[in-house]
PDB file of C-alpha atoms in Angstrom:
ATOM      1  CA  TYR A  16      -0.232   0.243   0.191  1.00 54.00           C
ATOM      2  CA  TRP A  17       2.891   2.380   0.690  1.00 64.00           C
ATOM      3  CA  ARG A  18       3.407   3.600  -3.101  1.00 70.00           C
ATOM      4  CA  PRO A  19       0.130   4.315  -3.857  1.00 72.00           C
ATOM      5  CA  SER A  20      -0.469   6.233  -0.324  1.00 77.00           C
ATOM      6  CA  LEU A  21       2.117   8.567  -1.961  1.00 81.00           C
ATOM      7  CA  LEU A  22       0.628   9.452  -4.898  1.00 82.00           C
ATOM      8  CA  PRO A  23      -2.371  12.064  -3.377  1.00 85.00           C
ATOM      9  CA  PRO A  24       0.240  14.417  -1.581  1.00 87.00           C
ATOM     10  CA  THR A  25       2.916  14.015  -4.572  1.00 88.00           C
ATOM     11  CA  LEU A  26       0.270  15.164  -6.830  1.00 87.00           C
ATOM     12  CA  ILE A  27      -1.230  17.851  -4.968  1.00 89.00           C
ATOM     13  CA  VAL A  28       2.416  19.138  -4.382  1.00 91.00           C
ATOM     14  CA  TYR A  29       2.850  18.797  -8.106  1.00 91.00           C
ATOM     15  CA  ILE A  30      -0.101  20.467  -8.836  1.00 89.00           C
ATOM     16  CA  LEU A  31       0.824  23.159  -6.841  1.00 90.00           C
ATOM     17  CA  VAL A  32       3.932  23.809  -8.253  1.00 91.00           C
ATOM     18  CA  ILE A  33       2.774  23.738 -12.175  1.00 90.00           C
ATOM     19  CA  SER A  34      -0.209  26.128 -11.446  1.00 89.00           C
ATOM     20  CA  PRO A  35       1.750  29.365 -11.348  1.00 90.00           C
ATOM     21  CA  ILE A  36       4.005  28.106 -14.387  1.00 90.00           C
ATOM     22  CA  LEU A  37       0.618  27.893 -15.986  1.00 89.00           C
ATOM     23  CA  GLU A  38      -0.985  30.971 -14.999  1.00 89.00           C
ATOM     24  CA  ARG A  39       2.342  32.844 -16.800  1.00 90.00           C
ATOM     25  CA  MET A  40       2.057  31.188 -19.610  1.00 90.00           C
ATOM     26  CA  ASP A  41      -1.746  32.278 -19.849  1.00 90.00           C
ATOM     27  CA  THR A  42      -0.835  35.857 -19.495  1.00 90.00           C
ATOM     28  CA  ARG A  43       1.811  35.665 -22.058  1.00 92.00           C
ATOM     29  CA  VAL A  44      -0.759  34.493 -24.692  1.00 92.00           C
ATOM     30  CA  ILE A  45      -2.883  37.680 -23.489  1.00 92.00           C
ATOM     31  CA  GLU A  46      -0.296  39.916 -23.839  1.00 92.00           C
ATOM     32  CA  ALA A  47       0.781  38.459 -27.754  1.00 92.00           C
ATOM     33  CA  PHE A  48      -2.761  39.120 -28.126  1.00 93.00           C
ATOM     34  CA  ARG A  49      -3.341  42.547 -27.472  1.00 93.00           C
ATOM     35  CA  PRO A  50      -1.713  43.799 -30.565  1.00 93.00           C
ATOM     36  CA  LEU A  51      -3.714  41.513 -32.454  1.00 93.00           C
ATOM     37  CA  VAL A  52      -7.144  41.919 -31.348  1.00 93.00           C
ATOM     38  CA  GLN A  53      -8.886  44.956 -33.193  1.00 92.00           C
ATOM     39  CA  THR A  54     -10.295  47.046 -30.264  1.00 91.00           C
ATOM     40  CA  ASP A  55      -9.220  49.574 -28.222  1.00 92.00           C
ATOM     41  CA  ASP A  56      -7.764  48.671 -24.162  1.00 92.00           C
ATOM     42  CA  ALA A  57     -10.639  49.352 -22.284  1.00 93.00           C
ATOM     43  CA  SER A  58     -12.891  46.965 -24.698  1.00 92.00           C
ATOM     44  CA  PHE A  59     -10.214  44.373 -24.697  1.00 93.00           C
ATOM     45  CA  ASN A  60      -9.406  44.364 -20.648  1.00 92.00           C
ATOM     46  CA  ARG A  61     -13.414  44.264 -20.138  1.00 92.00           C
ATOM     47  CA  LEU A  62     -13.180  40.978 -22.624  1.00 91.00           C
ATOM     48  CA  VAL A  63     -10.785  39.156 -20.597  1.00 91.00           C
ATOM     49  CA  SER A  64     -12.046  40.145 -17.156  1.00 89.00           C
ATOM     50  CA  GLU A  65     -15.534  38.421 -18.191  1.00 88.00           C
ATOM     51  CA  ALA A  66     -14.209  35.770 -20.214  1.00 86.00           C
ATOM     52  CA  SER A  67     -11.632  34.341 -17.436  1.00 83.00           C
ATOM     53  CA  ARG A  68     -14.421  35.016 -14.023  1.00 84.00           C
ATOM     54  CA  LEU A  69     -14.879  31.987 -12.134  1.00 82.00           C
ATOM     55  CA  ASN A  70     -17.981  31.170 -10.464  1.00 82.00           C
ATOM     56  CA  LEU A  71     -17.003  31.188  -6.939  1.00 84.00           C
ATOM     57  CA  ALA A  72     -20.664  28.304  -6.431  1.00 88.00           C
ATOM     58  CA  LEU A  73     -18.517  26.347  -9.407  1.00 86.00           C
ATOM     59  CA  GLU A  74     -15.498  26.136  -7.811  1.00 85.00           C
ATOM     60  CA  VAL A  75     -16.561  24.482  -4.510  1.00 89.00           C
ATOM     61  CA  LEU A  76     -18.911  22.484  -6.615  1.00 90.00           C
ATOM     62  CA  THR A  77     -16.009  20.845  -8.588  1.00 88.00           C
ATOM     63  CA  PHE A  78     -13.842  20.485  -5.553  1.00 88.00           C
ATOM     64  CA  GLY A  79     -16.644  19.408  -3.586  1.00 89.00           C
ATOM     65  CA  LEU A  80     -17.502  16.515  -6.283  1.00 90.00           C
ATOM     66  CA  GLY A  81     -14.078  15.649  -6.188  1.00 85.00           C
ATOM     67  CA  GLY A  82     -13.319  15.278  -3.078  1.00 85.00           C
ATOM     68  CA  ALA A  83     -16.733  13.359  -2.474  1.00 89.00           C
ATOM     69  CA  PHE A  84     -15.335  11.167  -5.519  1.00 85.00           C
ATOM     70  CA  GLY A  85     -12.163  10.805  -3.716  1.00 82.00           C
ATOM     71  CA  LEU A  86     -13.431   9.877  -0.053  1.00 82.00           C
ATOM     72  CA  TRP A  87     -15.777   7.246  -1.922  1.00 83.00           C
ATOM     73  CA  PHE A  88     -12.593   5.949  -3.755  1.00 77.00           C
ATOM     74  CA  GLY A  89     -10.403   5.659  -1.095  1.00 74.00           C
ATOM     75  CA  HIS A  90     -12.776   3.964   0.911  1.00 73.00           C
ATOM     76  CA  TRP A  91     -13.444   1.323  -1.722  1.00 72.00           C
ATOM     77  CA  TRP A  92      -9.690   0.716  -2.449  1.00 67.00           C
ATOM     78  CA  LEU A  93      -9.090  -0.002   1.004  1.00 64.00           C
ATOM     79  CA  SER A  94     -12.185  -1.744   1.865  1.00 61.00           C
ATOM     80  CA  GLY A  95     -10.219  -5.439   2.457  1.00 58.00           C
ATOM     81  CA  GLY A  96      -7.921  -3.935   4.903  1.00 57.00           C
ATOM     82  CA  ASP A  97      -8.248  -3.888   8.759  1.00 57.00           C
ATOM     83  CA  ALA A  98      -5.882  -0.758   9.512  1.00 67.00           C
ATOM     84  CA  PHE A  99      -8.501   1.931  10.742  1.00 66.00           C
ATOM     85  CA  TRP A 100      -5.019   4.740  10.389  1.00 69.00           C
ATOM     86  CA  LEU A 101      -4.275   4.009   6.783  1.00 67.00           C
ATOM     87  CA  GLY A 102      -7.505   3.621   5.583  1.00 70.00           C
ATOM     88  CA  LEU A 103      -8.495   7.044   7.453  1.00 76.00           C
ATOM     89  CA  TYR A 104      -5.282   8.736   5.545  1.00 77.00           C
ATOM     90  CA  VAL A 105      -5.822   6.893   1.895  1.00 75.00           C
ATOM     91  CA  SER A 106      -9.808   8.342   2.364  1.00 80.00           C
ATOM     92  CA  LEU A 107      -9.107  12.015   3.187  1.00 84.00           C
ATOM     93  CA  SER A 108      -5.955  12.513   1.096  1.00 84.00           C
ATOM     94  CA  ALA A 109      -7.676  10.812  -1.763  1.00 81.00           C
ATOM     95  CA  GLY A 110     -10.710  13.329  -1.050  1.00 85.00           C
ATOM     96  CA  LEU A 111      -7.955  16.007  -1.152  1.00 87.00           C
ATOM     97  CA  MET A 112      -6.474  15.207  -3.984  1.00 85.00           C
ATOM     98  CA  PHE A 113      -9.484  14.709  -6.492  1.00 86.00           C
ATOM     99  CA  GLY A 114     -10.993  17.590  -4.933  1.00 89.00           C
ATOM    100  CA  VAL A 115      -7.839  19.577  -6.156  1.00 87.00           C
ATOM    101  CA  LEU A 116      -7.602  17.962  -9.475  1.00 86.00           C
ATOM    102  CA  GLY A 117     -11.703  19.192  -9.954  1.00 86.00           C
ATOM    103  CA  TRP A 118     -10.692  22.762  -9.178  1.00 87.00           C
ATOM    104  CA  THR A 119      -7.927  22.345 -11.397  1.00 85.00           C
ATOM    105  CA  PHE A 120     -10.168  21.341 -14.158  1.00 84.00           C
ATOM    106  CA  TYR A 121     -12.836  23.779 -13.418  1.00 84.00           C
ATOM    107  CA  GLY A 122      -9.895  26.331 -13.833  1.00 83.00           C
ATOM    108  CA  ALA A 123      -8.006  25.081 -16.966  1.00 83.00           C
ATOM    109  CA  ILE A 124     -11.915  25.524 -18.652  1.00 82.00           C
ATOM    110  CA  ALA A 125     -12.147  29.017 -17.761  1.00 81.00           C
ATOM    111  CA  SER A 126      -8.399  29.651 -19.282  1.00 82.00           C
ATOM    112  CA  THR A 127      -9.885  27.215 -22.565  1.00 85.00           C
ATOM    113  CA  ARG A 128     -12.658  29.497 -22.801  1.00 86.00           C
ATOM    114  CA  LEU A 129     -10.952  32.976 -22.526  1.00 87.00           C
ATOM    115  CA  ILE A 130      -8.901  31.633 -25.231  1.00 89.00           C
ATOM    116  CA  SER A 131     -11.419  30.701 -27.445  1.00 90.00           C
ATOM    117  CA  GLU A 132     -12.956  33.866 -26.831  1.00 91.00           C
ATOM    118  CA  LEU A 133     -10.257  36.017 -28.396  1.00 92.00           C
ATOM    119  CA  HIS A 134      -9.911  34.120 -31.264  1.00 93.00           C
ATOM    120  CA  ARG A 135     -13.465  34.790 -31.710  1.00 92.00           C
ATOM    121  CA  GLN A 136     -12.651  38.827 -31.886  1.00 92.00           C
ATOM    122  CA  PRO A 137     -11.737  40.448 -35.393  1.00 92.00           C
ATOM    123  CA  LEU A 138      -7.952  39.665 -35.500  1.00 93.00           C
ATOM    124  CA  ARG A 139      -5.241  41.508 -37.486  1.00 93.00           C
ATOM    125  CA  ILE A 140      -3.335  38.360 -39.020  1.00 93.00           C
ATOM    126  CA  ASP A 141      -0.639  38.139 -41.514  1.00 93.00           C
ATOM    127  CA  ILE A 142      -0.266  34.772 -43.046  1.00 92.00           C
ATOM    128  CA  PHE A 143       3.421  35.146 -43.797  1.00 93.00           C
ATOM    129  CA  ASP A 144       4.276  36.154 -40.259  1.00 91.00           C
ATOM    130  CA  ILE A 145       2.372  33.732 -37.794  1.00 91.00           C
ATOM    131  CA  LYS A 146       4.953  34.371 -34.699  1.00 91.00           C
ATOM    132  CA  PRO A 147       2.186  36.737 -32.616  1.00 91.00           C
ATOM    133  CA  PHE A 148       0.381  33.343 -32.545  1.00 93.00           C
ATOM    134  CA  GLU A 149       3.778  31.058 -31.007  1.00 92.00           C
ATOM    135  CA  PRO A 150       2.542  32.138 -27.516  1.00 92.00           C
ATOM    136  CA  ILE A 151      -0.081  29.700 -28.131  1.00 92.00           C
ATOM    137  CA  GLY A 152       2.184  26.874 -29.319  1.00 91.00           C
ATOM    138  CA  ARG A 153       4.598  27.208 -26.048  1.00 92.00           C
ATOM    139  CA  GLN A 154       1.439  27.127 -23.974  1.00 91.00           C
ATOM    140  CA  SER A 155       0.291  23.784 -26.099  1.00 91.00           C
ATOM    141  CA  VAL A 156       3.978  22.122 -25.127  1.00 90.00           C
ATOM    142  CA  ILE A 157       3.637  23.319 -21.203  1.00 91.00           C
ATOM    143  CA  VAL A 158       0.645  21.800 -21.247  1.00 89.00           C
ATOM    144  CA  ALA A 159       1.225  18.594 -22.612  1.00 88.00           C
ATOM    145  CA  LEU A 160       4.443  17.874 -20.821  1.00 88.00           C
ATOM    146  CA  VAL A 161       2.746  18.862 -17.317  1.00 87.00           C
ATOM    147  CA  THR A 162       0.059  16.445 -18.402  1.00 85.00           C
ATOM    148  CA  VAL A 163       3.392  13.836 -19.122  1.00 84.00           C
ATOM    149  CA  GLY A 164       4.119  14.690 -15.780  1.00 84.00           C
ATOM    150  CA  GLY A 165       0.981  13.710 -14.066  1.00 83.00           C
ATOM    151  CA  ILE A 166       1.069  10.455 -16.327  1.00 79.00           C
ATOM    152  CA  ALA A 167       4.365   9.700 -15.169  1.00 78.00           C
ATOM    153  CA  LEU A 168       3.703  10.168 -11.148  1.00 81.00           C
ATOM    154  CA  GLY A 169       0.281   7.910 -11.468  1.00 77.00           C
ATOM    155  CA  THR A 170       2.634   5.406 -13.574  1.00 72.00           C
ATOM    156  CA  LEU A 171       5.408   5.138 -10.762  1.00 74.00           C
ATOM    157  CA  PHE A 172       2.677   5.336  -7.152  1.00 74.00           C
ATOM    158  CA  GLY A 173      -0.544   4.101  -8.416  1.00 64.00           C
ATOM    159  CA  VAL A 174      -0.037   0.852  -9.754  1.00 57.00           C
ATOM    160  CA  GLY A 175       1.210  -2.001  -8.419  1.00 53.00           C
ATOM    161  CA  ARG A 176       3.703  -4.589  -9.844  1.00 50.00           C
ATOM    162  CA  ALA A 177       1.081  -7.371 -10.283  1.00 48.00           C
ATOM    163  CA  GLU A 178      -0.822  -5.082 -12.219  1.00 51.00           C
ATOM    164  CA  SER A 179       1.588  -4.608 -14.397  1.00 50.00           C
ATOM    165  CA  VAL A 180       3.084  -7.257 -15.558  1.00 51.00           C
ATOM    166  CA  GLY A 181      -0.653  -7.592 -17.292  1.00 57.00           C
ATOM    167  CA  TRP A 182      -1.127  -7.204 -20.958  1.00 55.00           C
ATOM    168  CA  GLU A 183      -4.193  -5.240 -20.415  1.00 58.00           C
ATOM    169  CA  TYR A 184      -1.761  -2.675 -18.205  1.00 59.00           C
ATOM    170  CA  TRP A 185       0.405  -2.098 -21.491  1.00 62.00           C
ATOM    171  CA  ILE A 186      -2.762  -1.375 -23.476  1.00 66.00           C
ATOM    172  CA  ALA A 187      -3.778   1.262 -21.219  1.00 64.00           C
ATOM    173  CA  GLN A 188      -0.262   2.216 -20.852  1.00 65.00           C
ATOM    174  CA  ALA A 189      -0.055   2.922 -24.548  1.00 67.00           C
ATOM    175  CA  SER A 190      -3.299   4.399 -25.221  1.00 71.00           C
ATOM    176  CA  VAL A 191      -1.899   7.251 -22.326  1.00 71.00           C
ATOM    177  CA  MET A 192       0.829   7.555 -24.571  1.00 74.00           C
ATOM    178  CA  ILE A 193      -1.400   9.501 -26.946  1.00 81.00           C
ATOM    179  CA  VAL A 194      -3.020  11.680 -24.426  1.00 81.00           C
ATOM    180  CA  PRO A 195       0.180  14.142 -24.283  1.00 83.00           C
ATOM    181  CA  ILE A 196       0.000  14.966 -28.279  1.00 84.00           C
ATOM    182  CA  LEU A 197      -3.688  14.905 -28.693  1.00 86.00           C
ATOM    183  CA  ILE A 198      -3.848  18.252 -25.887  1.00 86.00           C
ATOM    184  CA  PHE A 199      -0.713  19.685 -27.832  1.00 88.00           C
ATOM    185  CA  PHE A 200      -2.949  19.590 -31.322  1.00 90.00           C
ATOM    186  CA  LEU A 201      -6.231  20.251 -29.154  1.00 88.00           C
ATOM    187  CA  ASN A 202      -4.947  23.276 -27.480  1.00 89.00           C
ATOM    188  CA  MET A 203      -4.012  25.147 -31.030  1.00 92.00           C
ATOM    189  CA  ARG A 204      -7.277  24.220 -32.292  1.00 92.00           C
ATOM    190  CA  ASP A 205      -8.687  27.569 -32.629  1.00 93.00           C
ATOM    191  CA  THR A 206      -5.444  29.159 -33.825  1.00 94.00           C
ATOM    192  CA  HIS A 207      -5.683  26.922 -36.387  1.00 95.00           C
ATOM    193  CA  ARG A 208      -9.008  28.051 -37.486  1.00 95.00           C
ATOM    194  CA  VAL A 209      -8.451  31.628 -37.302  1.00 95.00           C
ATOM    195  CA  LEU A 210      -5.253  30.844 -39.732  1.00 96.00           C
ATOM    196  CA  ALA A 211      -6.655  28.587 -41.692  1.00 96.00           C
ATOM    197  CA  GLU A 212      -9.406  30.655 -43.042  1.00 95.00           C
ATOM    198  CA  GLU A 213      -7.328  33.780 -43.588  1.00 95.00           C
ATOM    199  CA  LYS A 214      -5.042  31.141 -45.884  1.00 96.00           C
ATOM    200  CA  LYS A 215      -8.224  30.149 -47.715  1.00 96.00           C
ATOM    201  CA  ARG A 216      -9.252  34.148 -48.019  1.00 96.00           C
ATOM    202  CA  GLU A 217      -5.706  34.840 -49.267  1.00 95.00           C
ATOM    203  CA  LEU A 218      -6.141  31.938 -51.650  1.00 96.00           C
ATOM    204  CA  GLU A 219      -9.388  33.076 -52.870  1.00 96.00           C
ATOM    205  CA  ALA A 220      -8.116  36.326 -53.921  1.00 95.00           C
ATOM    206  CA  VAL A 221      -5.019  35.876 -55.438  1.00 95.00           C
ATOM    207  CA  SER A 222      -7.206  32.840 -57.559  1.00 95.00           C
ATOM    208  CA  ARG A 223      -9.659  35.185 -58.998  1.00 95.00           C
ATOM    209  CA  ASP A 224      -6.509  37.637 -59.591  1.00 94.00           C
ATOM    210  CA  ILE A 225      -5.179  35.409 -61.668  1.00 94.00           C
ATOM    211  CA  VAL A 226      -7.871  34.395 -63.668  1.00 95.00           C
ATOM    212  CA  LEU A 227      -8.972  37.691 -64.127  1.00 94.00           C
ATOM    213  CA  ALA A 228      -5.593  39.012 -65.446  1.00 92.00           C
ATOM    214  CA  SER A 229      -4.901  35.384 -67.610  1.00 92.00           C
ATOM    215  CA  ARG A 230      -8.436  36.521 -69.194  1.00 93.00           C
ATOM    216  CA  ALA A 231      -7.319  39.974 -69.972  1.00 91.00           C
ATOM    217  CA  LEU A 232      -3.949  38.604 -71.475  1.00 90.00           C
ATOM    218  CA  MET A 233      -5.635  36.223 -73.462  1.00 91.00           C
ATOM    219  CA  LYS A 234      -8.219  38.827 -74.860  1.00 90.00           C
ATOM    220  CA  ARG A 235      -5.754  41.404 -75.683  1.00 88.00           C
ATOM    221  CA  ARG A 236      -3.908  38.683 -77.831  1.00 86.00           C
ATOM    222  CA  ALA A 237      -7.007  37.616 -79.700  1.00 87.00           C
ATOM    223  CA  ALA A 238      -7.126  41.382 -80.338  1.00 86.00           C
ATOM    224  CA  GLY A 239      -3.536  41.688 -81.515  1.00 84.00           C
ATOM    225  CA  GLU A 240      -3.167  44.194 -78.687  1.00 82.00           C
ATOM    226  CA  SER A 241       0.049  44.685 -76.921  1.00 82.00           C
ATOM    227  CA  ILE A 242      -0.184  42.414 -73.546  1.00 81.00           C
ATOM    228  CA  GLY A 243       1.989  45.296 -71.725  1.00 81.00           C
ATOM    229  CA  THR A 244       3.279  43.864 -68.483  1.00 85.00           C
ATOM    230  CA  LEU A 245       0.462  41.141 -68.023  1.00 88.00           C
ATOM    231  CA  ALA A 246       2.630  38.287 -67.938  1.00 89.00           C
ATOM    232  CA  GLU A 247       5.189  39.743 -65.212  1.00 92.00           C
ATOM    233  CA  GLU A 248       1.708  40.417 -63.547  1.00 92.00           C
ATOM    234  CA  ILE A 249       0.345  36.899 -64.078  1.00 93.00           C
ATOM    235  CA  ASN A 250       3.710  35.518 -62.883  1.00 94.00           C
ATOM    236  CA  ALA A 251       4.410  37.167 -59.765  1.00 94.00           C
ATOM    237  CA  LEU A 252       0.390  36.621 -58.547  1.00 94.00           C
ATOM    238  CA  VAL A 253       1.232  32.955 -58.956  1.00 95.00           C
ATOM    239  CA  SER A 254       4.734  32.995 -57.169  1.00 95.00           C
ATOM    240  CA  TYR A 255       2.696  35.058 -54.171  1.00 95.00           C
ATOM    241  CA  GLU A 256      -0.172  32.252 -54.713  1.00 95.00           C
ATOM    242  CA  GLU A 257       2.359  29.751 -54.007  1.00 95.00           C
ATOM    243  CA  ARG A 258       3.900  31.208 -51.189  1.00 94.00           C
ATOM    244  CA  VAL A 259       0.536  31.493 -49.452  1.00 95.00           C
ATOM    245  CA  GLN A 260      -0.023  27.894 -49.947  1.00 95.00           C
ATOM    246  CA  GLU A 261       3.258  27.270 -48.383  1.00 93.00           C
ATOM    247  CA  ALA A 262       1.998  29.765 -45.106  1.00 93.00           C
ATOM    248  CA  ARG A 263       2.179  27.515 -42.155  1.00 93.00           C
ATOM    249  CA  THR A 264      -1.603  27.660 -39.792  1.00 94.00           C
ATOM    250  CA  TRP A 265      -0.321  25.537 -36.581  1.00 93.00           C
ATOM    251  CA  PRO A 266       1.600  28.449 -34.174  1.00 92.00           C
ATOM    252  CA  TYR A 267       4.767  25.455 -33.500  1.00 88.00           C
ATOM    253  CA  ASN A 268       8.054  25.020 -34.801  1.00 85.00           C
ATOM    254  CA  THR A 269       9.763  21.649 -35.444  1.00 84.00           C
ATOM    255  CA  GLY A 270      11.624  22.170 -31.622  1.00 86.00           C
ATOM    256  CA  MET A 271       8.066  22.228 -29.912  1.00 87.00           C
ATOM    257  CA  LEU A 272       6.931  19.110 -32.020  1.00 84.00           C
ATOM    258  CA  ARG A 273       9.973  17.177 -31.079  1.00 84.00           C
ATOM    259  CA  THR A 274       9.679  18.381 -27.478  1.00 85.00           C
ATOM    260  CA  VAL A 275       6.089  16.605 -27.430  1.00 85.00           C
ATOM    261  CA  VAL A 276       6.814  13.774 -29.101  1.00 80.00           C
ATOM    262  CA  VAL A 277      10.174  12.730 -27.333  1.00 79.00           C
ATOM    263  CA  SER A 278       7.810  13.494 -23.683  1.00 78.00           C
ATOM    264  CA  VAL A 279       5.442  10.713 -24.636  1.00 75.00           C
ATOM    265  CA  ILE A 280       8.093   8.120 -23.782  1.00 74.00           C
ATOM    266  CA  LEU A 281       8.709   9.424 -20.037  1.00 66.00           C
ATOM    267  CA  PRO A 282       5.651   7.687 -19.183  1.00 62.00           C
ATOM    268  CA  ALA A 283       6.867   4.065 -20.504  1.00 65.00           C
ATOM    269  CA  GLY A 284      10.243   4.720 -18.792  1.00 65.00           C
ATOM    270  CA  ALA A 285       8.388   5.353 -15.549  1.00 61.00           C
ATOM    271  CA  ALA A 286       6.666   2.554 -16.138  1.00 62.00           C
ATOM    272  CA  ALA A 287       9.956   0.417 -16.460  1.00 65.00           C
ATOM    273  CA  ALA A 288      11.021   2.593 -13.492  1.00 67.00           C
ATOM    274  CA  GLN A 289       7.798   1.073 -11.172  1.00 61.00           C
ATOM    275  CA  ILE A 290       8.359  -2.418 -12.425  1.00 64.00           C
ATOM    276  CA  ALA A 291      12.181  -2.719 -11.828  1.00 68.00           C
ATOM    277  CA  LEU A 292      11.003  -0.520  -8.170  1.00 65.00           C
ATOM    278  CA  GLY A 293       8.885  -3.151  -7.532  1.00 62.00           C
ATOM    279  CA  VAL A 294      11.530  -6.172  -8.628  1.00 63.00           C
ATOM    280  CA  LEU A 295      14.256  -4.851  -5.926  1.00 70.00           C
ATOM    281  CA  LEU A 296      11.380  -4.552  -3.100  1.00 64.00           C
ATOM    282  CA  ALA A 297      10.305  -7.367  -3.395  1.00 58.00           C
TER     283      ALA A 297
END
């Protein structure tokens, strides 16, 4: 029982440590969006305040529901034991852990609501320069790595040696490894949407210009008139179209993606370490 009983305090400390980091990332995203949102400072600040406001009743409710589930889970987990103090500790610590997790998830939902609201505002977008959106990519990396850390802690402390040798356990581990990558991309979905829409508008506009210029050129040729600079204009438009087609619509670079992909092996490493620890202590 000793290793799983260490999971609640370890996970609570982990959440308390990473929470300020996530809050700083949210602040950087908001600061990056200020030049992009086409509104005055007062309206922008009001938007941020309203979209990020937390409901105290919902905070208490999510903490309470998580705590109630944790108390039930801790009691169920040690239902066959007769150690009163151990059972009391596990029930209370599990209740506190799940309560903190519930409260944290509610805060994460509120943060997601703010980011989505910012993306719905009129934005100044340069499809050839998406650096202003890269804080979203960096935030996605941090969130994915935080998820990996939580999974690794759960693997190290939450599973006994007997469970870890079953094929069901390893199938579950393989599935869990996909979660950080999914979170990485899902956190950027709104940014991808607005960039893809802007790219589509640019492509449609330049495509129309190419068609019009090509028709004008053919019309002049048919009439035996000089085509002037139309050929050069068409070449320039085609070159511009190619640049637009190559423009990125996901606000991450190769280094960010590599970090996330490499990080998914950590839960597997944690599982191997957990098994080795169980063997050594057996």
